Short mmCIF file of C-alpha atoms and ligand atoms in Angstrom, two decimals:
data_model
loop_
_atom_site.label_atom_id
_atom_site.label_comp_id
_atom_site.label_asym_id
_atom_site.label_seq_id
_atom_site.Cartn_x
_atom_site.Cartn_y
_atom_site.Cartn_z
CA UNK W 203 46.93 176.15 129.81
CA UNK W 204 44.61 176.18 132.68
CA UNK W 205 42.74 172.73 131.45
CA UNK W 206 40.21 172.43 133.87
CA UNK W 207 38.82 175.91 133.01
CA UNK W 208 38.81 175.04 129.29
CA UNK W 209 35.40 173.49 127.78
CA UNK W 210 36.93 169.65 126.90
CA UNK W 211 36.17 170.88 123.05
CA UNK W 212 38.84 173.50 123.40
CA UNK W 213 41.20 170.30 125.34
CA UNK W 214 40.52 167.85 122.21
CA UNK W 215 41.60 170.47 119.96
CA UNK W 216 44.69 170.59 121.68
CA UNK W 217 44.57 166.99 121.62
CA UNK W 218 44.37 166.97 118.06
CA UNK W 219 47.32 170.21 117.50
CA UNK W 220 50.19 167.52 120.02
CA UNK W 221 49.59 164.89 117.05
CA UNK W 222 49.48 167.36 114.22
CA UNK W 223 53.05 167.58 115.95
CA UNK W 224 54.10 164.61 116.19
CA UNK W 225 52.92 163.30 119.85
CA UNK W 226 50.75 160.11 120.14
CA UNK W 227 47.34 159.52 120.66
CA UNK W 228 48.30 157.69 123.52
CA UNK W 229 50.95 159.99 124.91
CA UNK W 230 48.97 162.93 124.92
CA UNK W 231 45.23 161.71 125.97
CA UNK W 232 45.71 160.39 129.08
CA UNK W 233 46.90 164.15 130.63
CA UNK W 234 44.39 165.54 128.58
CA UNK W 235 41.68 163.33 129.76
CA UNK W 236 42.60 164.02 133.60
CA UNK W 237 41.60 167.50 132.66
CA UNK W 238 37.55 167.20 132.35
CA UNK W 239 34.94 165.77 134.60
CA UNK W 240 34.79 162.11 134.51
CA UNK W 241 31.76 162.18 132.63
CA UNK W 242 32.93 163.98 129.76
CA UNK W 243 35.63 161.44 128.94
CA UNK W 244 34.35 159.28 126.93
CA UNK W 245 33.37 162.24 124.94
CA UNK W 246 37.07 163.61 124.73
CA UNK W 247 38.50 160.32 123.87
CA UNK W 248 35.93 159.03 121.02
CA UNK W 249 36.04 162.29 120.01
CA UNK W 250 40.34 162.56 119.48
CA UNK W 251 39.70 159.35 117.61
CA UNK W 252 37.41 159.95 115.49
CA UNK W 253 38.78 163.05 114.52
CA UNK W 254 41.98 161.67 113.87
CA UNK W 255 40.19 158.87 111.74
CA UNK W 256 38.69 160.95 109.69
CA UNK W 257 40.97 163.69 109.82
CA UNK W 258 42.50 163.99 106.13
CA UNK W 259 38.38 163.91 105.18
CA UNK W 260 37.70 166.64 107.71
CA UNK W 261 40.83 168.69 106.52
CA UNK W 262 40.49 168.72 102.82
CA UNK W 263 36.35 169.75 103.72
CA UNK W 264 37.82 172.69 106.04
CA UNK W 265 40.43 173.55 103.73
CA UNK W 266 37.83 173.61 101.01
CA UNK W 267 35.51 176.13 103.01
CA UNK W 268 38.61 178.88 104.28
CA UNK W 269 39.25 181.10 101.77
CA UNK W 270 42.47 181.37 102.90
CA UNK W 271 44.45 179.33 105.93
CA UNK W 272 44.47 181.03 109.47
CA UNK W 273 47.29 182.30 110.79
CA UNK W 274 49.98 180.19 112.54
CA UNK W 275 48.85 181.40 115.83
CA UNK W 276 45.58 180.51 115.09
CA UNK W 277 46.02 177.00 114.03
CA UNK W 278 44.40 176.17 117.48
CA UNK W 279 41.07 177.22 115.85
CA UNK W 280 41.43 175.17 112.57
CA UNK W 281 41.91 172.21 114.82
CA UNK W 282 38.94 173.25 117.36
CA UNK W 283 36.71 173.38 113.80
CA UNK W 284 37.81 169.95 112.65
CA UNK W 285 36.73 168.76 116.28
CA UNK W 286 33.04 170.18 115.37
CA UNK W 287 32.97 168.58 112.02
CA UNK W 288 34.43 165.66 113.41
CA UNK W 289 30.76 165.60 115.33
CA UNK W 290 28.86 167.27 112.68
CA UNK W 291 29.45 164.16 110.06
CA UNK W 292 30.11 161.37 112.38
CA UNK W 293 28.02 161.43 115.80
CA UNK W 294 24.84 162.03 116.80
CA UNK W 295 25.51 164.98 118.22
CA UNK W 296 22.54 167.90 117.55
CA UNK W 297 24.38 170.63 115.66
CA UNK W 298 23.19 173.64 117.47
CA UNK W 299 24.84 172.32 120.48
CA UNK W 300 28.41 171.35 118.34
CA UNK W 301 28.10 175.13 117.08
CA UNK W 302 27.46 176.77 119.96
CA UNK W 303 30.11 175.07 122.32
CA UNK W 304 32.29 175.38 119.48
CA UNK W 305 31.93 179.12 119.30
CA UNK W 306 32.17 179.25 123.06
CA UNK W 307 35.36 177.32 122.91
CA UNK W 308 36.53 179.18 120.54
CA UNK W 309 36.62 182.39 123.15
CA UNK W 310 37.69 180.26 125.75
CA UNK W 311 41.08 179.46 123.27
CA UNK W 312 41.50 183.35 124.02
CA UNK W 313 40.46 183.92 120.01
CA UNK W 314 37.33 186.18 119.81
CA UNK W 315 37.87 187.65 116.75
CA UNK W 316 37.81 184.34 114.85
CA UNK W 317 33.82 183.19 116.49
CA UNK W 318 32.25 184.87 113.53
CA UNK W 319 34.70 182.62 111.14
CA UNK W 320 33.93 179.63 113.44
CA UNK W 321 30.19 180.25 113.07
CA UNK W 322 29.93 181.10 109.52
CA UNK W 323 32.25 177.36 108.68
CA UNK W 324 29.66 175.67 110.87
CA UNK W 325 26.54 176.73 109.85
CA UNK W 326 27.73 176.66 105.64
CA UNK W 327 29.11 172.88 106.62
CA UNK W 328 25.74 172.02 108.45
CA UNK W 329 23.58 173.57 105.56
CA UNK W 330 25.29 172.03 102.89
CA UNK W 331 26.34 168.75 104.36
CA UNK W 332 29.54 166.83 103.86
CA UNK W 333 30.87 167.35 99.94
CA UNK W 334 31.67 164.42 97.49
CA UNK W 335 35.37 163.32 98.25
CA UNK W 336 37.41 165.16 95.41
CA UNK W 337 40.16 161.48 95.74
CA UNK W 338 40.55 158.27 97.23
CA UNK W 339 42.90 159.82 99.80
CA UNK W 340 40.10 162.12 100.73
CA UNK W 341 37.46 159.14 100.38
CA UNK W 342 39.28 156.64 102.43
CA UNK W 343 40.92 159.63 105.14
CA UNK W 344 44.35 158.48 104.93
CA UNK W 345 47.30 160.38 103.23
CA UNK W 346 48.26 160.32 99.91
CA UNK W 347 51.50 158.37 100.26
CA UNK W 348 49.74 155.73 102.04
CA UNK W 349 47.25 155.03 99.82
CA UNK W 350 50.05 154.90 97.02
CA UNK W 351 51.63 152.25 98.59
CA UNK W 352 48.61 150.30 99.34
CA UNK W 353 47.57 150.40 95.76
CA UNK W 354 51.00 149.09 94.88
CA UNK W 355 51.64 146.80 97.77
CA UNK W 356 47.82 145.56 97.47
CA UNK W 357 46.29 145.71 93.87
CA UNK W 358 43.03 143.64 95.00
CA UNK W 359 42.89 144.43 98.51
CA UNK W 360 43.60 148.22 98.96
CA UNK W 361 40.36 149.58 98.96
CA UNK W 362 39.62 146.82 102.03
CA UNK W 363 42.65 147.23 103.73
CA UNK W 364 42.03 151.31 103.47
CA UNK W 365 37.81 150.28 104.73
CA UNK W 366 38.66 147.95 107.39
CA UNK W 367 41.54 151.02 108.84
CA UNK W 368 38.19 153.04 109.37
CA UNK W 369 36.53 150.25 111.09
CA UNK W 370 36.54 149.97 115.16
CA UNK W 371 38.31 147.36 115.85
CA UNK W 372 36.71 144.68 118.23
CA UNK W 373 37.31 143.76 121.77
CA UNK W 374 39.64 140.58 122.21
CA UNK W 375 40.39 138.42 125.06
CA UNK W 376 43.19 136.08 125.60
CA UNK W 377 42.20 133.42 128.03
CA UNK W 378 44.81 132.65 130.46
CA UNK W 379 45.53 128.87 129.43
CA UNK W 380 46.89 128.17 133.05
CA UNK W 381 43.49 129.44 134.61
CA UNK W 382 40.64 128.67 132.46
CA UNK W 383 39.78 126.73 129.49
CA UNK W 384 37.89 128.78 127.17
CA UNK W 385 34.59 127.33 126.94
CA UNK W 386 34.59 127.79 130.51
CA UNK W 387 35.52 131.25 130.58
CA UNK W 388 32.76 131.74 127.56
CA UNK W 389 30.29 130.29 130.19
CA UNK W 390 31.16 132.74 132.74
CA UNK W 391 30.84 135.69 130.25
CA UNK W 392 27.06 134.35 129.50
CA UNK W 393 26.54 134.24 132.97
CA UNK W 394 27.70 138.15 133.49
CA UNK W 395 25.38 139.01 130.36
CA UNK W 396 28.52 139.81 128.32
CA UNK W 397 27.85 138.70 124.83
CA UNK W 398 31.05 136.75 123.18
CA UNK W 399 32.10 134.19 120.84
CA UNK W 400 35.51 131.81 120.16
CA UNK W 401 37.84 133.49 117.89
CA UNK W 402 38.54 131.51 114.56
CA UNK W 403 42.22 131.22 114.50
CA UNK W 404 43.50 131.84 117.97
CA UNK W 405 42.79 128.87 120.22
CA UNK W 406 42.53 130.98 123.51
CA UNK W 407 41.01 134.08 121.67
CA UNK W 408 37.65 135.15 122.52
CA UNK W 409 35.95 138.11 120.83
CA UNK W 410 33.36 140.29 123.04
CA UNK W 411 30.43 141.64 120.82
CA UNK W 412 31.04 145.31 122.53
CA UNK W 413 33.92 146.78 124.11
CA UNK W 414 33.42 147.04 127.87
CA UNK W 415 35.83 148.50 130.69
CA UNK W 416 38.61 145.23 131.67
CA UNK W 417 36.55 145.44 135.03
CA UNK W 418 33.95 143.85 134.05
CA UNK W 419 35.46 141.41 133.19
CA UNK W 420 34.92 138.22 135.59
CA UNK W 421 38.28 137.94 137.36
CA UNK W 422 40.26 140.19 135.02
CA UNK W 423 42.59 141.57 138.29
CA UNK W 424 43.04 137.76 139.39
CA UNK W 425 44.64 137.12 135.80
CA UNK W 426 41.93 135.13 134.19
CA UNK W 427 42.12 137.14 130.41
CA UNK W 428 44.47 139.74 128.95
CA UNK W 429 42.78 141.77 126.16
CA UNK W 430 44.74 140.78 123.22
CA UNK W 431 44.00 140.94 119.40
CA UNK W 432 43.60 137.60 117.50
CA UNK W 433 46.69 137.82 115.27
CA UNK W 434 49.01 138.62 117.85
CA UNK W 435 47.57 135.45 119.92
CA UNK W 436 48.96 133.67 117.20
CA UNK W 437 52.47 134.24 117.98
CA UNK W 438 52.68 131.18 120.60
CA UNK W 439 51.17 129.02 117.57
CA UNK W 440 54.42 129.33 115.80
CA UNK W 441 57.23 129.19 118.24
CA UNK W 442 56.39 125.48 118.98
CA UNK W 443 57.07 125.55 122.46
CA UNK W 444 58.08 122.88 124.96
CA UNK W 445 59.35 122.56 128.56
CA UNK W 446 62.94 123.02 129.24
CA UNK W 447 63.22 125.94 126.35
CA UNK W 448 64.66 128.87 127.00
CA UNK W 449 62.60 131.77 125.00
CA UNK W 450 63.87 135.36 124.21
CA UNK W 451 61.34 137.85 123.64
CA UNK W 452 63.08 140.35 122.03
CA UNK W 453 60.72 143.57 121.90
CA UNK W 454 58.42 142.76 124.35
CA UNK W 455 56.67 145.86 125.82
CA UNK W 456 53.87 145.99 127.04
CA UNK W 457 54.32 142.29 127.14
CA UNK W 458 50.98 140.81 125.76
CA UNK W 459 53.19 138.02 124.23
CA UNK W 460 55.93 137.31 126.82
CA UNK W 461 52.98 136.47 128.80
CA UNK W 462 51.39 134.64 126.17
CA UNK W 463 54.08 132.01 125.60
CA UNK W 464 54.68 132.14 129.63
CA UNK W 465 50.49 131.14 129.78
CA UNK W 466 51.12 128.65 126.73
CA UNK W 467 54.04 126.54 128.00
CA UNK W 468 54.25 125.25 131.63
CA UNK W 469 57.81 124.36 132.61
CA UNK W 470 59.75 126.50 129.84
CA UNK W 471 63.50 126.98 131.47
CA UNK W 472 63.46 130.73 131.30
CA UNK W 473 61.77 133.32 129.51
CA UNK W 474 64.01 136.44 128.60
CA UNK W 475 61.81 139.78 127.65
CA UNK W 476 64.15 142.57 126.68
CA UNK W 477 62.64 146.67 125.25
CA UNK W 478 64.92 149.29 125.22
CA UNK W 479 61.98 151.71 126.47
CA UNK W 480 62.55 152.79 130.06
CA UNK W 481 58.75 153.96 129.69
CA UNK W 482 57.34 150.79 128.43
CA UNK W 483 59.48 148.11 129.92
CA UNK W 484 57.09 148.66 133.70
CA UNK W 485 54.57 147.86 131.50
CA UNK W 486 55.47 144.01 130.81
CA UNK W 487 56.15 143.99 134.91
CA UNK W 488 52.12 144.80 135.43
CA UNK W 489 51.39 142.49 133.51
CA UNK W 490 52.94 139.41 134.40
CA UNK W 491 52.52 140.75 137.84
CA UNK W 492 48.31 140.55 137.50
CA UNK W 493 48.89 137.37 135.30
CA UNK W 494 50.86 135.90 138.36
CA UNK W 495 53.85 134.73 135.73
CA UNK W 496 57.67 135.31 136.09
CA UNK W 497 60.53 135.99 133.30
CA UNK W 498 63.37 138.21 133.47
CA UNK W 499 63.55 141.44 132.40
CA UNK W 500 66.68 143.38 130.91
CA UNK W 501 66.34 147.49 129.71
CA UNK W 502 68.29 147.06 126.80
CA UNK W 503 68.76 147.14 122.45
CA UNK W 504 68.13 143.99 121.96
CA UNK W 505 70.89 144.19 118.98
CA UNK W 506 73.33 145.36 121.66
CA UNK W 507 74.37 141.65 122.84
CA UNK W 508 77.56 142.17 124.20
CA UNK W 509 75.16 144.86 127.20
CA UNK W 510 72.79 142.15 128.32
CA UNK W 511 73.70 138.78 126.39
CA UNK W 512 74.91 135.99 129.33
CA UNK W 513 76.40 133.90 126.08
CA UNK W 514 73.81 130.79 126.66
CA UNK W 515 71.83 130.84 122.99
CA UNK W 516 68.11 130.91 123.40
CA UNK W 517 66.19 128.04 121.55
CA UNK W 518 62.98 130.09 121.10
CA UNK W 519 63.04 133.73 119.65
CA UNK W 520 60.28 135.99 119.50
CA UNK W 521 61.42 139.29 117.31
CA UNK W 522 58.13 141.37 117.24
CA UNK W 523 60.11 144.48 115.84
CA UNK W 524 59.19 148.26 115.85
CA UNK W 525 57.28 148.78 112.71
CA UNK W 526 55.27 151.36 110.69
CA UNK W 527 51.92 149.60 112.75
CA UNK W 528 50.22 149.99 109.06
CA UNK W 529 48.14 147.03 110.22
CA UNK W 530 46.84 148.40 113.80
CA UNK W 531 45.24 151.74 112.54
CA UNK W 532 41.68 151.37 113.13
CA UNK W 533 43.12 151.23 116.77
CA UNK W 534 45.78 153.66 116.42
CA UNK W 535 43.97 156.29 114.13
CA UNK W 536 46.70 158.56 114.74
CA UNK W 537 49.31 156.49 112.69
CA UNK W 538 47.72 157.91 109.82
CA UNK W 539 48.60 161.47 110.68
CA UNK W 540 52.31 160.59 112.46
CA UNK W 541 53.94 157.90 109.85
CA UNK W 542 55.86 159.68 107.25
CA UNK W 543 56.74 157.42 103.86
CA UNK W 544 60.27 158.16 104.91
CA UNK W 545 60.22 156.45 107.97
CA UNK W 546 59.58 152.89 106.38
CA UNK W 547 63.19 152.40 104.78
CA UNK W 548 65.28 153.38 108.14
CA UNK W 549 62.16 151.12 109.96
CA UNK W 550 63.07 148.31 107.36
CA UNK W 551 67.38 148.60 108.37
CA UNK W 552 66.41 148.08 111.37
CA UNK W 553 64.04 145.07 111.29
CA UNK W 554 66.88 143.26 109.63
CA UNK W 555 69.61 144.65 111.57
CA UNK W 556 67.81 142.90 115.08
CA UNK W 557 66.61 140.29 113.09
CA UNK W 558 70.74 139.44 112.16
CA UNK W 559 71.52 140.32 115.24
CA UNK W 560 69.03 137.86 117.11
CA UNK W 561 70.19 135.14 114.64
CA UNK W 562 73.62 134.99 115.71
CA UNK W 563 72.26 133.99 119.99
CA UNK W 564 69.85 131.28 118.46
CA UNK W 565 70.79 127.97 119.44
CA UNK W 566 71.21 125.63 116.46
CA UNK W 567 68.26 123.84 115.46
CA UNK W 568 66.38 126.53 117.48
CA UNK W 569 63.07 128.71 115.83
CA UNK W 570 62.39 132.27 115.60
CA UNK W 571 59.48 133.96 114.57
CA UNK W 572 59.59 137.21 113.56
CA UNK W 573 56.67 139.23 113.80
CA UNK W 574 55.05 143.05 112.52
CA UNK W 575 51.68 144.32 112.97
CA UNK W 576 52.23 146.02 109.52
CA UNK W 577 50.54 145.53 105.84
CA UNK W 578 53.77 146.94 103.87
CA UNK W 579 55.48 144.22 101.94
CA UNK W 580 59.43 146.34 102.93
CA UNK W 581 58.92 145.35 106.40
CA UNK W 582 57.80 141.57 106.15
CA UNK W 583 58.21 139.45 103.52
CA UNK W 584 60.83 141.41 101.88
CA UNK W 585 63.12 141.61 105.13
CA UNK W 586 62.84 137.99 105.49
CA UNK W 587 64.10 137.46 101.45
CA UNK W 588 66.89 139.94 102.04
CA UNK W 589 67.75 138.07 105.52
CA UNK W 590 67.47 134.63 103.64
CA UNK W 591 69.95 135.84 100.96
CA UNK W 592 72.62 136.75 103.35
CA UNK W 593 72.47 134.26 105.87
CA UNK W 594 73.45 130.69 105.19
CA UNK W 595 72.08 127.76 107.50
CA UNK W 596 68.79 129.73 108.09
CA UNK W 597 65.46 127.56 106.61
CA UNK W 598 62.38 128.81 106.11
CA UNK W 599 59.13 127.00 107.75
CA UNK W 600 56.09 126.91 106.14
CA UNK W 601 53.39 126.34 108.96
CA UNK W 602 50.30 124.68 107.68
CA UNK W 603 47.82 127.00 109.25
CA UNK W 604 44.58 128.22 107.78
CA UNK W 605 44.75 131.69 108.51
CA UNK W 606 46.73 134.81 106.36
CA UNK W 607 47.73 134.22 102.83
CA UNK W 608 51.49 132.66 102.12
CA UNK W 609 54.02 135.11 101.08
CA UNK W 610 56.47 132.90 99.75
CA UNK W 611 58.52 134.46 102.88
CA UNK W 612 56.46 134.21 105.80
CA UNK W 613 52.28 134.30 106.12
CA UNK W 614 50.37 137.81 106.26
CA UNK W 615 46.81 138.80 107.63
CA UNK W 616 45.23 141.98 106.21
CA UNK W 617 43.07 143.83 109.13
CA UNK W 618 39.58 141.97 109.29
CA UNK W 619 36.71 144.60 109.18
CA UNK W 620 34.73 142.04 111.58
CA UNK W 621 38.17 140.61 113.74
CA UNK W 622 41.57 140.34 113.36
CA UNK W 623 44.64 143.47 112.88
CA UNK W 624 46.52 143.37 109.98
CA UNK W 625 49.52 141.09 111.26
CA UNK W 626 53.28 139.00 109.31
CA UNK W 627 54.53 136.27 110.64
CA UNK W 628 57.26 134.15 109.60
CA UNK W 629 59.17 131.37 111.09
CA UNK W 630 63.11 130.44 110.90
CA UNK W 631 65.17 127.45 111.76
CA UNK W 632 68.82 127.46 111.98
CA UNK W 633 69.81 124.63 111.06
CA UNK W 634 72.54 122.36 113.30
CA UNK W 635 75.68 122.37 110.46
C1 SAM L 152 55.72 146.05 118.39
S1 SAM L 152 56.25 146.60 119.95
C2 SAM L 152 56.28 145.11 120.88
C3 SAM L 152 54.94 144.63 121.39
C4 SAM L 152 55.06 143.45 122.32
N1 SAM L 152 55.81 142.37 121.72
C5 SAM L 152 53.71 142.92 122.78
O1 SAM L 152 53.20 141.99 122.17
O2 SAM L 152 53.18 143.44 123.76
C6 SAM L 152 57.94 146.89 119.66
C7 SAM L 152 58.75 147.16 120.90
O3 SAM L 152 60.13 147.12 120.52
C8 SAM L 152 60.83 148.00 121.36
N2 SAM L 152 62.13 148.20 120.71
C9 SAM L 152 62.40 148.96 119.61
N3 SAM L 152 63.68 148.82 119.27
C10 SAM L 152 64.24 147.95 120.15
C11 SAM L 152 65.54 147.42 120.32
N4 SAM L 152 66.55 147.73 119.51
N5 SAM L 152 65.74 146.56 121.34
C12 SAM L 152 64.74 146.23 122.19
N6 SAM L 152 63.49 146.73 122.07
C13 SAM L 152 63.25 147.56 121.06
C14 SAM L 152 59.91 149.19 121.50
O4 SAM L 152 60.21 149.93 122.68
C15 SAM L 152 58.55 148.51 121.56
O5 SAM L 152 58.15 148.34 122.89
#
């Protein structure tokens, strides 16, 4: 595909086919978005959200108004018309425009013979306006499985968990500890005309009011904030740091909290930050390079000890393990469509399998907090009962904190429609016998 001939409707819709298939939101946008004139990028990108949002909605409507599905190779189109209704129910778009490029896209996609199909689904979905939901999958735009489980997991809370998924997630800064003290960096926000207020729980956190590009940010290139959500801030909360430590962050990519504990402790002895992810592992080097911090970084399974393990135990662990990310939708809409219920159980064998494996290079009487940015009860609390039962000389902590609600195992936040992702922590000792 010749992208910069295509209208960008015709590039979201291929957008929106790669994660039908299995590619990331944030895999396949950034080609994609190289593709259109500058200005209509922030088009394309709210645009491949929002559809993905509110794509089980969109479908079942589409579905609904085919009388039969299109063809295999004409799937292309099916996605191009969930694109348009993606605009027609959600943006302020007018809708002659959204039918007309659509059509015209639909030609450019090299599929004339479906613009009368194209046009008719428009103009019936325009006329008659979005229908009632037929289901709370449909209602909420998440699949069925997922709402299941949320029901189960979550008798009270589903319905707000499923809400706050929907909701666009706020803007958060980390201030860098070593460079500013918050209320000062709030004062230098006021003074750029960037409206912002002190998170709740996270003592460097600081929430903007609107999302703005990182360079407007006073002195974001000289290291003064990292944008950060408030629950993971909390991490460095937990791990009770102190000088002379030596901390292994053992998933750290992209490295928001490797540099975190680096900003929150002066003096700690070393900070290890391991990801197997030749892609990602760069990432943690940018940032601790803007953030002007140092730790040393290993390409490796963490689990693998005997390929990167020196032998010295480590008396801080982070283990912020790969997860289903069931608490980070509203900013990854695209989980919804690329989780399958069968991924959780091989997620959960691993989660325990690094979590045993981190165990065993913990220094006696050293912490680790392990750490998800999920809402499913098989990958948090329930890993740290079935780690608990096989592991002797492991204690559980029970910070006193006000945020989250106590699992018995370890402390969860649900996603916050007005701040915080959906986050687990809990926090191990081993003890010295
Ligand atoms: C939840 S993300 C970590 C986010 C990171 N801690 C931060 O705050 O920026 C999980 C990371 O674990 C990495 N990972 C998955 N399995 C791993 C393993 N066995 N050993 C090391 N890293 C692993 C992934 O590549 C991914 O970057």
């Amino acid at each position: 595909m010749n992208g910069r001939n295509q209208p960008w409707r015709a590039i979201a819709a291929r957008v929106l086919q790669g994660v039908e298939n299995g590619q990331s939101l944030s895999q396949s946008l950034p080609p994609a978005l190289t593709q259109v004139a500058p200005e209509q990028r922030p088009q394309l990108q709210a645009v491949c959200y929002g559809s993905c949002r509110w794509y089980h909605r969109l479908d079942a409507e589409l579905r609904d108004r085919l009388s039969k599905p299109l063809r295999k190779p004409d799937r292309i189109i099916h996605q191009l018309m969930l694109v348009a209704l993606f605009q027609l129910r959600y943006s302020e778009q007018p809708s002659y425009a959204v039918l007309n490029e659509t059509v015209e896209a639909c030609r450019a996609l090299d599929k004339p013979h479906l613009t009368g199909l194209v046009n008719g689904v428009l103009r019936a979905a325009e006329r008659e306006g979005q229908p009632e939901p037929a289901d709370d999958p449909t209602r909420f735009s998440h699949p069925s499985w997922m709402v299941e489980k949320l029901r189960h997991n979550w008798p009270d809370d589903w319905q707000a968990i499923l809400a706050a998924n929907n909701a666009q997630a706020p803007m958060t800064l980390r201030v860098n500890a070593r460079r500013f003290r918050r209320d000062d960096y709030l004062a230098q926000l006021q003074d750029a005309g960037i409206e912002a207020t002190a998170t709740r729980f996270a003592p460097h956190g600081i929430q903007l009011a609107s999302p703005l590009p990182v360079d407007r940010l006073p002195w974001f290139a000289d290291g003064a904030v990292s944008v950060q959500d408030e629950a993971a801030q909390l991490c460095t909360t937990l791990l009770d740091l102190a000088p002379g430590q030596r901390v292994l962050d053992a998933c750290a990519a992209p490295g928001g909290k490797t540099c975190a504990i680096l900003e929150a402790c002066d003096d700690l002895q070393e900070v290890v930050a391991i990801d197997e992810s030749a892609d990602r592992l760069p990432r943690v080097r940018e940032n601790l390079d803007r953030l002007d911090l140092t730790a040393t970084l290993k390409q490796a399974d963490a689990a693998a000890t005997d390929q990167w393990w020196d032998g010295t135990p480590f008396d801080r662990i982070l283990l912020d393990v790969p997860c289903s990310a069931s608490g980070v939708i509203r900013r990854h809409p695209d989980i919804k469509l690329l989780r399958r219920e069968s991924d959780i159980v091989p997620l959960a064998a691993i989660q325990l399998g690094l979590l045993a494996a981190m165990w065993r290079i913990l220094q006696p009487g050293g912490r680790l907090v392990y750490a998800t940015c999920s809402v499913f009860p098989q990958e948090n609390h329930r890993i740290i009962q079935r780690f608990l039962k096989q592991q002797t000389g492991a204690v559980l902590v029970s910070p006193e904190v006000p945020w989250g609600r106590d699992m018995g195992a370890g402390r969860q936040l649900l996603p916050d429609p007005v701040s915080h992702d959906g986050f687990f922590y809990a926090v191990l000792e081993k003890d010295h016998s």
